[in-house]
Tab-separated table of C-alpha atoms and ligand atoms in Angstrom:
chain	number	residue	atom	x	y	z
A	151	MET	CA	9.912	-42.352	57.587
A	152	SER	CA	11.424	-38.668	58.778
A	153	ALA	CA	9.287	-37.299	62.303
A	154	PRO	CA	5.974	-35.141	60.633
A	155	ARG	CA	6.657	-31.678	60.365
A	156	THR	CA	4.848	-28.160	60.541
A	157	LEU	CA	5.418	-26.172	57.319
A	158	TYR	CA	7.421	-23.775	59.700
A	159	ASP	CA	9.733	-26.596	60.524
A	160	LYS	CA	10.003	-27.349	56.426
A	161	ILE	CA	10.880	-23.670	55.289
A	162	PHE	CA	12.853	-23.409	58.450
A	163	ASP	CA	15.074	-26.826	57.375
A	164	ASP	CA	15.235	-25.789	54.227
A	165	HIS	CA	17.214	-22.626	54.905
A	166	LEU	CA	19.128	-23.618	57.442
A	167	VAL	CA	23.201	-22.897	56.699
A	168	ASP	CA	24.432	-23.757	60.349
A	169	ARG	CA	23.344	-25.093	63.702
A	170	GLN	CA	25.141	-24.200	66.894
A	171	ASP	CA	25.313	-26.298	69.807
A	172	ASP	CA	23.775	-23.614	71.725
A	173	GLY	CA	20.503	-23.430	68.822
A	174	THR	CA	21.660	-20.506	67.111
A	175	CYS	CA	21.183	-20.541	63.586
A	176	LEU	CA	22.054	-19.163	60.357
A	177	LEU	CA	19.293	-18.767	57.699
A	178	TYR	CA	19.946	-18.470	54.179
A	179	ILE	CA	17.577	-15.333	52.940
A	180	ASP	CA	15.946	-15.535	49.262
A	181	ARG	CA	14.592	-12.019	49.568
A	182	HIS	CA	14.568	-8.509	51.035
A	183	LEU	CA	12.593	-5.793	51.175
A	184	VAL	CA	14.084	-2.467	51.972
A	185	HIS	CA	12.210	0.526	52.630
A	186	GLU	CA	13.928	4.358	53.736
A	187	VAL	CA	12.757	3.861	57.683
A	188	THR	CA	15.182	1.378	58.815
A	189	SER	CA	17.926	1.035	56.098
A	190	PRO	CA	19.930	4.644	56.220
A	191	GLN	CA	22.629	3.423	59.143
A	192	ALA	CA	22.719	-0.314	57.176
A	193	PHE	CA	23.927	0.879	53.606
A	194	GLU	CA	26.005	3.499	56.095
A	195	GLY	CA	28.016	0.357	57.805
A	196	LEU	CA	28.217	-1.192	54.466
A	197	ARG	CA	30.105	1.811	53.086
A	198	MET	CA	32.044	2.385	56.063
A	199	ALA	CA	33.411	-1.411	56.205
A	200	GLY	CA	33.854	-1.108	51.894
A	201	ARG	CA	31.438	-4.174	51.512
A	202	PRO	CA	28.730	-4.362	48.787
A	203	VAL	CA	25.128	-5.581	48.809
A	204	HIS	CA	25.723	-9.063	48.904
A	205	ALA	CA	22.694	-10.472	46.710
A	206	PRO	CA	21.590	-7.603	44.896
A	207	GLN	CA	19.033	-9.086	42.872
A	208	ARG	CA	17.548	-10.331	45.906
A	209	THR	CA	16.919	-6.767	47.374
A	210	LEU	CA	13.992	-4.702	46.581
A	211	ALA	CA	13.756	-1.082	47.919
A	212	VAL	CA	10.358	0.959	47.663
A	213	VAL	CA	9.628	4.566	49.392
A	214	ASP	CA	6.237	4.463	51.545
A	215	HIS	CA	6.672	5.586	55.211
A	216	ASN	CA	7.633	9.135	54.230
A	217	VAL	CA	6.388	9.953	50.989
A	218	PRO	CA	3.118	13.059	50.800
A	219	THR	CA	0.208	11.159	49.658
A	220	THR	CA	-0.735	14.798	47.882
A	221	ALA	CA	-0.794	14.700	44.209
A	222	ASP	CA	1.952	18.111	44.339
A	223	ARG	CA	4.815	15.240	45.897
A	224	LEU	CA	6.404	15.068	42.469
A	225	GLU	CA	7.213	18.763	42.787
A	226	GLY	CA	9.518	17.857	46.047
A	227	ILE	CA	8.870	17.248	49.225
A	228	LYS	CA	8.810	19.316	52.018
A	229	ASN	CA	9.333	18.316	54.919
A	230	GLU	CA	13.139	18.030	55.349
A	231	GLU	CA	13.098	14.926	57.934
A	232	SER	CA	10.782	12.920	54.968
A	233	ARG	CA	12.913	14.582	51.887
A	234	ILE	CA	16.627	13.156	53.593
A	235	GLN	CA	14.845	9.860	54.151
A	236	VAL	CA	14.152	9.497	50.600
A	237	GLU	CA	16.285	10.816	48.594
A	238	ALA	CA	19.132	8.713	50.888
A	239	LEU	CA	17.113	5.335	50.234
A	240	ALA	CA	17.486	6.767	46.271
A	241	GLN	CA	21.350	7.526	47.176
A	242	ASN	CA	21.497	3.759	48.575
A	243	ALA	CA	20.114	2.538	45.714
A	244	LYS	CA	22.055	3.747	43.010
A	245	ASP	CA	25.124	3.230	44.849
A	246	PHE	CA	24.596	-0.317	45.330
A	247	GLY	CA	23.055	-1.624	42.515
A	248	VAL	CA	19.479	-2.210	43.814
A	249	GLU	CA	16.551	-2.145	42.588
A	250	TYR	CA	14.178	0.741	43.836
A	251	TYR	CA	10.777	2.295	43.369
A	252	SER	CA	10.601	5.575	44.405
A	253	GLU	CA	7.521	8.104	44.389
A	254	ARG	CA	7.965	8.594	40.673
A	255	ASP	CA	7.216	4.674	40.077
A	256	LYS	CA	3.816	3.431	39.514
A	257	ARG	CA	4.679	0.169	40.881
A	258	GLN	CA	5.405	2.554	44.262
A	259	GLY	CA	3.378	1.837	47.357
A	260	ILE	CA	3.761	0.064	50.874
A	261	VAL	CA	6.402	-2.540	50.724
A	262	HIS	CA	4.548	-5.562	51.733
A	263	ILE	CA	1.611	-4.611	48.906
A	264	VAL	CA	5.115	-4.285	46.439
A	265	GLY	CA	6.248	-7.919	47.147
A	266	PRO	CA	3.368	-9.988	46.364
A	267	GLU	CA	2.105	-7.679	43.420
A	268	GLN	CA	5.471	-7.585	41.741
A	269	GLY	CA	5.942	-11.755	42.175
A	270	PHE	CA	8.583	-11.082	44.318
A	271	THR	CA	7.125	-12.928	47.381
A	272	LEU	CA	6.942	-16.609	46.838
A	273	PRO	CA	5.670	-19.758	49.219
A	274	GLY	CA	8.540	-21.531	50.752
A	275	MET	CA	10.855	-18.402	50.970
A	276	THR	CA	12.347	-16.649	53.455
A	277	ILE	CA	11.644	-12.957	53.090
A	278	VAL	CA	12.828	-10.270	55.247
A	279	CYS	CA	12.451	-6.744	55.679
A	280	GLY	CA	13.536	-4.025	58.239
A	281	ASP	CA	10.054	-3.706	59.468
A	282	SER	CA	7.360	-5.579	61.867
A	283	HIS	CA	4.557	-6.187	58.951
A	284	THR	CA	6.507	-8.164	57.276
A	285	SER	CA	4.679	-11.151	58.591
A	286	THR	CA	2.219	-10.232	55.652
A	287	HIS	CA	3.897	-12.034	53.167
A	288	GLY	CA	3.820	-15.388	55.319
A	289	ALA	CA	0.527	-15.626	53.610
A	290	PHE	CA	2.266	-17.206	50.643
A	291	GLY	CA	2.908	-19.902	52.817
A	292	ALA	CA	6.863	-17.678	53.353
A	293	LEU	CA	8.855	-17.524	56.172
A	294	ALA	CA	8.471	-13.753	56.322
A	295	HIS	CA	10.329	-11.807	59.384
A	296	GLY	CA	10.748	-8.458	60.708
A	297	ILE	CA	14.043	-7.170	61.408
A	298	GLY	CA	16.229	-4.137	63.244
A	299	THR	CA	18.322	-2.390	61.069
A	300	SER	CA	21.394	-4.087	62.458
A	301	GLU	CA	20.210	-7.094	61.066
A	302	VAL	CA	18.974	-5.463	57.539
A	303	GLU	CA	23.056	-4.857	56.853
A	304	HIS	CA	23.764	-8.453	58.389
A	305	VAL	CA	21.408	-9.825	55.179
A	306	LEU	CA	22.649	-7.207	53.014
A	307	ALA	CA	25.844	-7.910	53.637
A	308	THR	CA	25.739	-11.662	54.012
A	309	GLN	CA	22.272	-12.505	52.579
A	310	THR	CA	21.568	-14.698	56.285
A	311	LEU	CA	20.162	-13.858	59.506
A	312	ILE	CA	21.057	-15.324	62.839
A	313	GLN	CA	17.803	-16.833	64.176
A	314	LYS	CA	16.719	-19.733	67.161
A	315	LYS	CA	14.272	-21.460	66.130
A	316	ALA	CA	10.642	-20.642	67.431
A	317	LYS	CA	8.028	-22.657	68.629
A	318	ASN	CA	5.295	-23.898	66.392
A	319	MET	CA	1.170	-22.434	67.108
A	320	LEU	CA	-1.862	-23.480	65.554
A	321	VAL	CA	-4.691	-20.861	65.324
A	322	ARG	CA	-7.550	-23.071	63.356
A	323	VAL	CA	-10.825	-20.618	62.906
A	324	ASP	CA	-13.049	-23.519	61.642
A	325	GLY	CA	-16.425	-22.920	59.929
A	326	LYS	CA	-17.890	-20.594	57.641
A	327	LEU	CA	-17.105	-16.283	57.979
A	328	PRO	CA	-21.069	-14.975	58.721
A	329	GLU	CA	-22.070	-12.227	56.323
A	330	GLY	CA	-20.255	-8.827	56.781
A	331	VAL	CA	-17.387	-10.681	58.927
A	332	THR	CA	-14.231	-10.185	57.285
A	333	ALA	CA	-10.028	-11.129	57.678
A	334	LYS	CA	-9.870	-8.189	59.374
A	335	ASP	CA	-12.775	-9.035	62.194
A	336	ILE	CA	-10.927	-12.728	62.188
A	337	ILE	CA	-7.210	-11.015	63.275
A	338	LEU	CA	-8.743	-8.936	65.843
A	339	ALA	CA	-11.319	-11.705	66.459
A	340	ILE	CA	-7.861	-13.882	67.864
A	341	ILE	CA	-5.405	-10.782	68.974
A	342	GLY	CA	-8.330	-10.275	71.860
A	343	GLU	CA	-8.356	-13.371	72.439
A	344	ILE	CA	-5.087	-14.436	72.476
A	345	GLY	CA	-3.557	-10.825	74.090
A	346	THR	CA	-0.602	-8.970	72.325
A	347	ALA	CA	1.710	-11.287	74.153
A	348	GLY	CA	-0.074	-14.770	73.404
A	349	GLY	CA	2.424	-15.679	69.977
A	350	THR	CA	5.361	-15.039	72.083
A	351	GLY	CA	8.417	-16.675	70.696
A	352	HIS	CA	5.818	-18.764	68.783
A	353	VAL	CA	5.731	-19.005	64.835
A	354	ILE	CA	1.796	-19.345	63.483
A	355	GLU	CA	0.210	-21.513	61.220
A	356	PHE	CA	-3.311	-20.230	60.680
A	357	ALA	CA	-5.355	-22.959	59.045
A	358	GLY	CA	-9.422	-24.152	58.815
A	359	GLU	CA	-12.442	-23.694	56.268
A	360	ALA	CA	-12.448	-19.953	57.084
A	361	ILE	CA	-9.335	-18.795	56.659
A	362	ARG	CA	-9.031	-21.325	53.880
A	363	SER	CA	-11.964	-19.793	51.924
A	364	LEU	CA	-10.141	-16.333	52.095
A	365	SER	CA	-8.599	-14.813	49.023
A	366	MET	CA	-5.246	-13.690	49.229
A	367	GLU	CA	-5.979	-10.422	50.071
A	368	GLY	CA	-7.901	-11.128	53.280
A	369	ARG	CA	-4.789	-14.116	54.064
A	370	MET	CA	-2.608	-11.057	54.096
A	371	THR	CA	-4.859	-8.874	56.409
A	372	VAL	CA	-4.642	-12.078	58.678
A	373	CYS	CA	-0.603	-12.408	58.649
A	374	ASN	CA	-0.258	-8.964	58.631
A	375	MET	CA	-1.204	-8.329	62.296
A	376	THR	CA	0.172	-11.563	63.385
A	377	ILE	CA	2.948	-9.299	64.693
A	378	GLU	CA	0.309	-7.635	67.072
A	379	GLY	CA	-0.518	-10.843	68.779
A	380	GLY	CA	3.688	-10.885	69.545
A	381	ALA	CA	4.647	-14.215	67.159
A	382	ARG	CA	7.637	-13.936	65.533
A	383	ALA	CA	6.170	-14.634	62.065
A	384	GLY	CA	2.500	-15.947	60.831
A	385	LEU	CA	1.979	-18.490	57.613
A	386	ILE	CA	-1.154	-19.673	55.352
A	387	ALA	CA	0.060	-23.233	53.568
A	388	PRO	CA	-0.290	-22.285	50.131
A	389	ASP	CA	-2.725	-23.544	47.878
A	390	GLU	CA	-4.540	-23.115	43.813
A	391	LYS	CA	-5.547	-20.051	45.088
A	392	THR	CA	-2.258	-18.835	46.167
A	393	PHE	CA	-0.753	-20.206	42.651
A	394	GLU	CA	-3.181	-18.012	40.690
A	395	TYR	CA	-2.310	-15.041	42.450
A	396	ILE	CA	1.232	-15.410	41.649
A	397	LYS	CA	0.856	-16.747	38.017
A	398	GLY	CA	2.231	-13.996	35.737
A	399	LYS	CA	3.169	-11.493	38.056
A	400	PRO	CA	6.498	-9.592	36.829
A	401	LYS	CA	8.823	-11.639	38.769
A	402	ALA	CA	7.075	-15.112	38.818
A	403	PRO	CA	8.444	-17.874	37.216
A	404	THR	CA	7.786	-18.840	33.713
A	405	GLY	CA	7.246	-22.124	32.021
A	406	GLU	CA	9.171	-24.989	32.631
A	407	THR	CA	10.735	-23.253	35.762
A	408	TRP	CA	6.580	-22.398	36.975
A	409	ASP	CA	5.778	-25.791	36.935
A	410	GLN	CA	8.943	-26.833	39.115
A	411	ALA	CA	8.042	-24.414	41.158
A	412	VAL	CA	4.557	-25.233	41.543
A	413	ALA	CA	5.117	-29.105	42.693
A	414	TYR	CA	7.397	-27.818	45.287
A	415	TRP	CA	5.077	-25.039	46.492
A	416	LYS	CA	2.558	-28.183	47.169
A	417	THR	CA	4.933	-30.150	49.391
A	418	LEU	CA	4.709	-26.629	51.533
A	419	HIS	CA	2.217	-27.540	53.903
A	420	THR	CA	1.757	-29.470	57.534
A	421	ASP	CA	2.239	-32.468	57.544
A	422	GLU	CA	-0.467	-34.928	58.997
A	423	GLY	CA	0.487	-35.444	63.226
A	424	ALA	CA	3.313	-32.901	63.125
A	425	HIS	CA	3.645	-31.411	66.496
A	426	PHE	CA	2.064	-28.063	67.652
A	427	ASP	CA	3.106	-26.357	71.231
A	428	ARG	CA	0.160	-24.620	71.064
A	429	THR	CA	-3.538	-24.841	68.806
A	430	VAL	CA	-5.746	-22.007	69.496
A	431	VAL	CA	-9.581	-22.779	68.247
A	432	LEU	CA	-12.038	-19.913	66.938
A	433	ASP	CA	-15.270	-20.877	65.505
A	434	ALA	CA	-16.016	-18.406	62.248
A	435	ALA	CA	-19.627	-18.743	62.648
A	436	ASN	CA	-19.697	-16.695	65.987
A	437	LEU	CA	-17.230	-13.715	65.188
A	438	PRO	CA	-19.410	-9.962	64.778
A	439	PRO	CA	-18.141	-7.066	63.168
A	440	ILE	CA	-14.759	-6.210	65.395
A	441	VAL	CA	-14.389	-2.410	66.488
A	442	SER	CA	-11.279	-1.453	68.745
A	443	TRP	CA	-11.542	0.614	71.991
A	444	GLY	CA	-8.617	1.086	73.241
A	445	SER	CA	-5.007	1.565	72.893
A	446	SER	CA	-3.698	-1.864	72.165
A	447	PRO	CA	-5.242	-4.201	69.477
A	448	GLU	CA	-5.833	-6.713	72.076
A	449	ASP	CA	-8.553	-4.171	73.168
A	450	VAL	CA	-11.707	-5.659	71.010
A	451	VAL	CA	-15.295	-5.677	71.238
A	452	SER	CA	-17.981	-6.781	69.249
A	453	ILE	CA	-19.987	-3.970	67.170
A	454	GLN	CA	-23.273	-4.896	69.169
A	455	GLY	CA	-21.005	-4.601	72.310
A	456	VAL	CA	-20.302	-1.837	74.856
A	457	VAL	CA	-17.593	-0.173	75.927
A	458	PRO	CA	-15.744	-2.497	78.964
A	459	ASN	CA	-15.435	-1.829	82.714
A	460	PRO	CA	-11.698	-2.056	83.044
A	461	ASP	CA	-12.732	-2.554	87.142
A	462	GLU	CA	-13.693	-5.962	86.345
A	463	ILE	CA	-10.140	-6.672	85.648
A	464	GLN	CA	-8.347	-8.980	88.347
A	465	ASP	CA	-5.456	-8.333	87.625
A	466	GLU	CA	-4.123	-4.743	89.093
A	467	THR	CA	-1.872	-3.315	86.512
A	468	LYS	CA	-3.762	-4.617	83.672
A	469	ARG	CA	-7.045	-2.687	85.478
A	470	ALA	CA	-4.735	0.560	85.631
A	471	SER	CA	-3.485	-0.049	81.917
A	472	LYS	CA	-6.877	-0.255	80.581
A	473	TRP	CA	-8.206	2.723	82.677
A	474	ARG	CA	-5.382	4.815	81.472
A	475	ALA	CA	-6.609	3.490	77.847
A	476	LEU	CA	-9.508	4.752	78.223
A	477	ASP	CA	-8.958	7.765	79.327
A	478	TYR	CA	-6.385	8.402	76.138
A	479	MET	CA	-9.477	7.418	73.894
A	480	GLY	CA	-11.746	9.720	75.591
A	481	LEU	CA	-14.624	6.613	76.553
A	482	THR	CA	-16.303	5.497	79.499
A	483	PRO	CA	-17.530	1.916	80.155
A	484	GLY	CA	-20.860	1.004	78.944
A	485	THR	CA	-20.993	3.338	76.077
A	486	LYS	CA	-22.580	0.945	72.958
A	487	MET	CA	-19.958	0.916	70.491
A	488	THR	CA	-22.450	2.344	67.980
A	489	ASP	CA	-22.742	5.520	69.576
A	490	ILE	CA	-19.248	6.309	69.510
A	491	ALA	CA	-19.193	9.190	66.687
A	492	ILE	CA	-16.033	9.919	64.628
A	493	ASP	CA	-13.908	12.833	62.993
A	494	ARG	CA	-11.826	10.843	60.525
A	495	VAL	CA	-11.559	7.866	58.348
A	496	PHE	CA	-8.612	6.313	57.041
A	497	ILE	CA	-8.825	3.862	54.836
A	498	GLY	CA	-5.646	2.317	53.347
A	499	SER	CA	-2.534	0.872	55.295
A	500	CYS	CA	-0.525	-3.010	54.805
A	501	THR	CA	-3.261	-4.291	56.572
A	502	ASN	CA	-6.198	-2.861	53.974
A	503	GLY	CA	-4.775	-1.011	50.849
A	504	ARG	CA	-5.259	-3.667	48.384
A	505	ILE	CA	-8.169	-3.693	45.449
A	506	GLU	CA	-10.287	-6.032	47.430
A	507	ASP	CA	-10.336	-3.410	50.768
A	508	LEU	CA	-11.117	-0.919	48.231
A	509	ARG	CA	-14.199	-2.996	46.805
A	510	ALA	CA	-15.480	-3.403	49.702
A	511	ALA	CA	-15.349	-0.216	51.168
A	512	ALA	CA	-16.958	1.570	47.918
A	513	ALA	CA	-19.730	-1.553	47.465
A	514	VAL	CA	-20.773	0.174	51.305
A	515	ILE	CA	-20.668	4.182	50.054
A	516	GLU	CA	-21.457	3.614	46.607
A	517	GLY	CA	-24.097	6.449	46.188
A	518	LYS	CA	-24.305	7.801	49.407
A	519	LYS	CA	-22.228	10.809	51.084
A	520	VAL	CA	-19.740	11.262	53.934
A	521	ALA	CA	-21.478	12.685	57.272
A	522	SER	CA	-21.179	16.446	57.458
A	523	THR	CA	-18.995	15.769	60.759
A	524	VAL	CA	-16.489	13.786	59.297
A	525	SER	CA	-13.215	14.073	56.854
A	526	ALA	CA	-12.548	10.957	55.007
A	527	MET	CA	-9.667	9.379	53.539
A	528	VAL	CA	-8.309	6.928	50.652
A	529	VAL	CA	-5.202	5.930	50.256
A	530	PRO	CA	-4.634	2.972	48.215
A	531	GLY	CA	-1.484	0.118	49.063
A	532	SER	CA	0.272	0.993	45.998
A	533	GLY	CA	0.563	2.653	42.474
A	534	LEU	CA	-1.196	-0.752	41.143
A	535	VAL	CA	-3.389	-0.889	43.127
A	536	LYS	CA	-4.344	2.830	42.922
A	537	GLU	CA	-4.340	2.161	38.946
A	538	GLN	CA	-6.621	-0.824	39.132
A	539	ALA	CA	-9.149	1.356	40.924
A	540	GLU	CA	-9.553	4.054	38.878
A	541	ALA	CA	-9.937	1.574	36.207
A	542	GLU	CA	-12.697	-0.250	38.097
A	543	GLY	CA	-14.039	3.683	38.701
A	544	LEU	CA	-14.058	3.324	42.356
A	545	ASP	CA	-11.941	6.635	42.781
A	546	LYS	CA	-15.302	8.347	41.670
A	547	ILE	CA	-17.555	6.453	44.023
A	548	PHE	CA	-15.311	7.748	46.862
A	549	LYS	CA	-14.823	11.194	45.420
A	550	ASP	CA	-18.777	11.312	44.445
A	551	ALA	CA	-19.018	10.433	48.094
A	552	GLY	CA	-16.934	12.995	49.729
A	553	PHE	CA	-13.688	10.474	50.248
A	554	GLU	CA	-10.421	12.403	49.538
A	555	TRP	CA	-8.378	10.088	46.584
A	556	ARG	CA	-4.808	9.909	47.447
A	557	GLU	CA	-1.727	8.698	46.214
A	558	PRO	CA	0.377	5.642	47.444
A	559	GLY	CA	1.986	5.878	50.961
A	560	CYS	CA	1.715	4.572	54.376
A	561	SER	CA	0.457	7.579	55.004
A	562	MET	CA	-2.277	7.603	58.104
A	563	CYS	CA	-1.311	4.386	59.770
A	564	LEU	CA	1.503	6.064	61.463
A	565	ALA	CA	1.528	9.931	60.316
A	566	MET	CA	5.024	10.409	59.589
A	567	ASN	CA	4.167	12.446	56.510
A	568	ASP	CA	1.277	15.016	56.907
A	569	ASP	CA	-1.722	12.779	56.926
A	570	ARG	CA	-2.524	12.780	60.894
A	571	LEU	CA	-5.251	13.316	63.440
A	572	LYS	CA	-5.507	16.410	65.071
A	573	PRO	CA	-5.361	16.016	69.001
A	574	GLY	CA	-8.624	14.623	70.210
A	575	GLU	CA	-9.512	13.655	66.870
A	576	ARG	CA	-11.145	9.895	66.418
A	577	CYS	CA	-10.960	7.926	63.568
A	578	ALA	CA	-12.188	4.777	62.568
A	579	SER	CA	-9.275	3.438	60.737
A	580	THR	CA	-8.165	0.406	58.592
A	581	SER	CA	-4.595	0.090	59.865
A	582	ASN	CA	-3.179	-2.266	62.165
A	583	ARG	CA	-2.344	-0.203	65.533
A	584	ASN	CA	-4.095	2.238	67.921
A	585	PHE	CA	-1.319	3.039	69.788
A	586	GLU	CA	-1.185	6.444	71.496
A	587	GLY	CA	0.121	8.952	69.170
A	588	ARG	CA	0.127	6.386	66.500
A	589	GLN	CA	-1.975	8.676	63.814
A	590	GLY	CA	-0.761	12.106	65.074
A	591	TYR	CA	-0.549	13.498	69.069
A	592	LYS	CA	-3.604	12.525	70.899
A	593	GLY	CA	-5.184	11.212	67.943
A	594	ARG	CA	-7.819	8.629	68.750
A	595	THR	CA	-7.850	5.571	66.545
A	596	HIS	CA	-10.582	2.456	66.563
A	597	LEU	CA	-9.659	-0.650	64.125
A	598	VAL	CA	-11.916	-1.992	61.790
A	599	SER	CA	-12.230	-3.463	58.730
A	600	PRO	CA	-12.909	-1.351	55.648
A	601	ALA	CA	-16.765	-1.954	55.217
A	602	MET	CA	-17.282	-0.827	58.766
A	603	ALA	CA	-15.193	2.263	58.215
A	604	ALA	CA	-16.892	3.388	55.003
A	605	ALA	CA	-20.345	2.694	56.918
A	606	ALA	CA	-18.735	4.724	59.955
A	607	ALA	CA	-18.205	7.774	57.459
A	608	VAL	CA	-21.437	7.822	55.872
A	609	ALA	CA	-23.108	7.786	59.275
A	610	GLY	CA	-20.763	9.660	61.383
A	611	HIS	CA	-20.723	6.808	63.850
A	612	PHE	CA	-19.792	3.475	64.376
A	613	VAL	CA	-22.522	1.046	62.684
A	614	ASP	CA	-23.424	-3.086	62.475
A	615	ILE	CA	-22.547	-3.690	58.671
A	616	ARG	CA	-24.491	-6.629	59.118
A	617	ASP	CA	-27.632	-3.891	59.144
A	618	TRP	CA	-26.152	-1.877	56.446
A	619	LYS	CA	-28.837	-1.030	53.442
B	295	IPM	C1	8.817	2.276	60.543
B	295	IPM	C2	8.766	1.186	60.764
B	295	IPM	C3	9.898	0.167	61.154
B	295	IPM	C4	7.505	0.247	61.489
B	295	IPM	C5	7.420	-1.555	61.805
B	295	IPM	O1	8.311	-1.947	62.105
B	295	IPM	O2	7.192	-1.519	61.590
B	295	IPM	C6	6.130	0.856	61.185
B	295	IPM	O3	6.076	0.038	59.536
B	295	IPM	C7	5.001	0.767	61.935
B	295	IPM	O4	3.764	-0.226	61.280
B	295	IPM	O5	5.246	0.767	62.553
B	296	SF4	S1	1.083	0.885	55.979
B	296	SF4	FE1	1.341	1.102	58.457
B	296	SF4	S2	2.313	-0.789	59.417
B	296	SF4	FE2	2.453	-0.924	56.958
B	296	SF4	S3	4.514	-0.786	57.164
B	296	SF4	FE3	3.289	1.645	56.389
B	296	SF4	S4	3.509	1.868	58.920
B	296	SF4	FE4	3.791	-0.097	59.208
């Protein structure tokens, strides 16, 4: 009998092309997702070397970060920098024979929403993208790494990636999630617990009853933010829910190949007794809805809590950095989270821009109005999410409440297009990063779940979604 292996060990072993004595490994890459921000120099490198893309059929390109989200975007992109990047991707995809979804294609959307939606993301695969939130695809039991531009070029040219094996970490979330507490709250709580460096050097496998009970959308939310906990990738073992989600997707296997694939996918789980270098256990029953208060995703507190006092932190450097965060955020220790008024609401991003997120937000605001002091927008994660939401009448619920209903893209998650906060504006956002300036110069971001963001839009301040009527 061979030694018991983790899910990560299995996928890694299955893709190993070569291992050097110093532990440097060459991994075969099954799927490569490409967007406009991190690919221009990579394609340019191939062009200069006179190389083709090694496996164009394993590569899929889509524009997301720079595309405007207003309906007039089909008349041309006005911002020159954005237009150049978008045009470059279109040209590169054409020149190198890579399938490409432009802003005119309804399959277009945020790369991490598009991959699963198309059945391009499948269990057991190695998946890369020049984007840190590639960890999202781990929700399918795929080993998904964010890579840098030089690695993008390497993968385009060779379909392999140089990697050293990471350590194994298990995050188990036991028990049942209380009403009103979501996947977003789980992952914010985990990052609050382990810190933004907590997963460094590890691949995290998420397990336990609360994780298993999540939908595929919820699992993607959890894996999406693994990277904010410092880990190299996040993984959830595939199960019937995973297979159900994939079945019938445009690029999913069919017929006999489907049966063979499912038989293989069923082997993708950690063996009994496999070794984890680190284990963290959380009890779902204790989790509240969570709001971030600072400028790092680890700066989180219960909605029932108050802005913490950095003076209680022992470490001097950390204390100073948390004071700086409070200063940036314009907050005072001791302020109740529910007393914090907001100016903007952003519902979208690869963390929470899927259909289930929009349903959750719409359910909260149905028949209600956005507060007069708040401006709120919904940016569906893809054209297909948008189409589905419209078929269900969610767009009408949002518009009737006073939300703007936009075209798909990254939008105000990182403000590379015109969707951005003004200096000093405070935003309840369903995205994944609250770094300084992330949503616009001097903008103040609070990370929350879609339901919490929607409730805050109506109330004009944060509210405990468990008390919502
Ligand atoms: C632009 C891109 C490289 C970046 C990333 O790697 O994550 C972006 O998607 C982000 O979320 O900050
Ligand atoms: S939605 Fe945000 S986090 Fe996701 S890929 Fe786009 S910019 Fe990055």
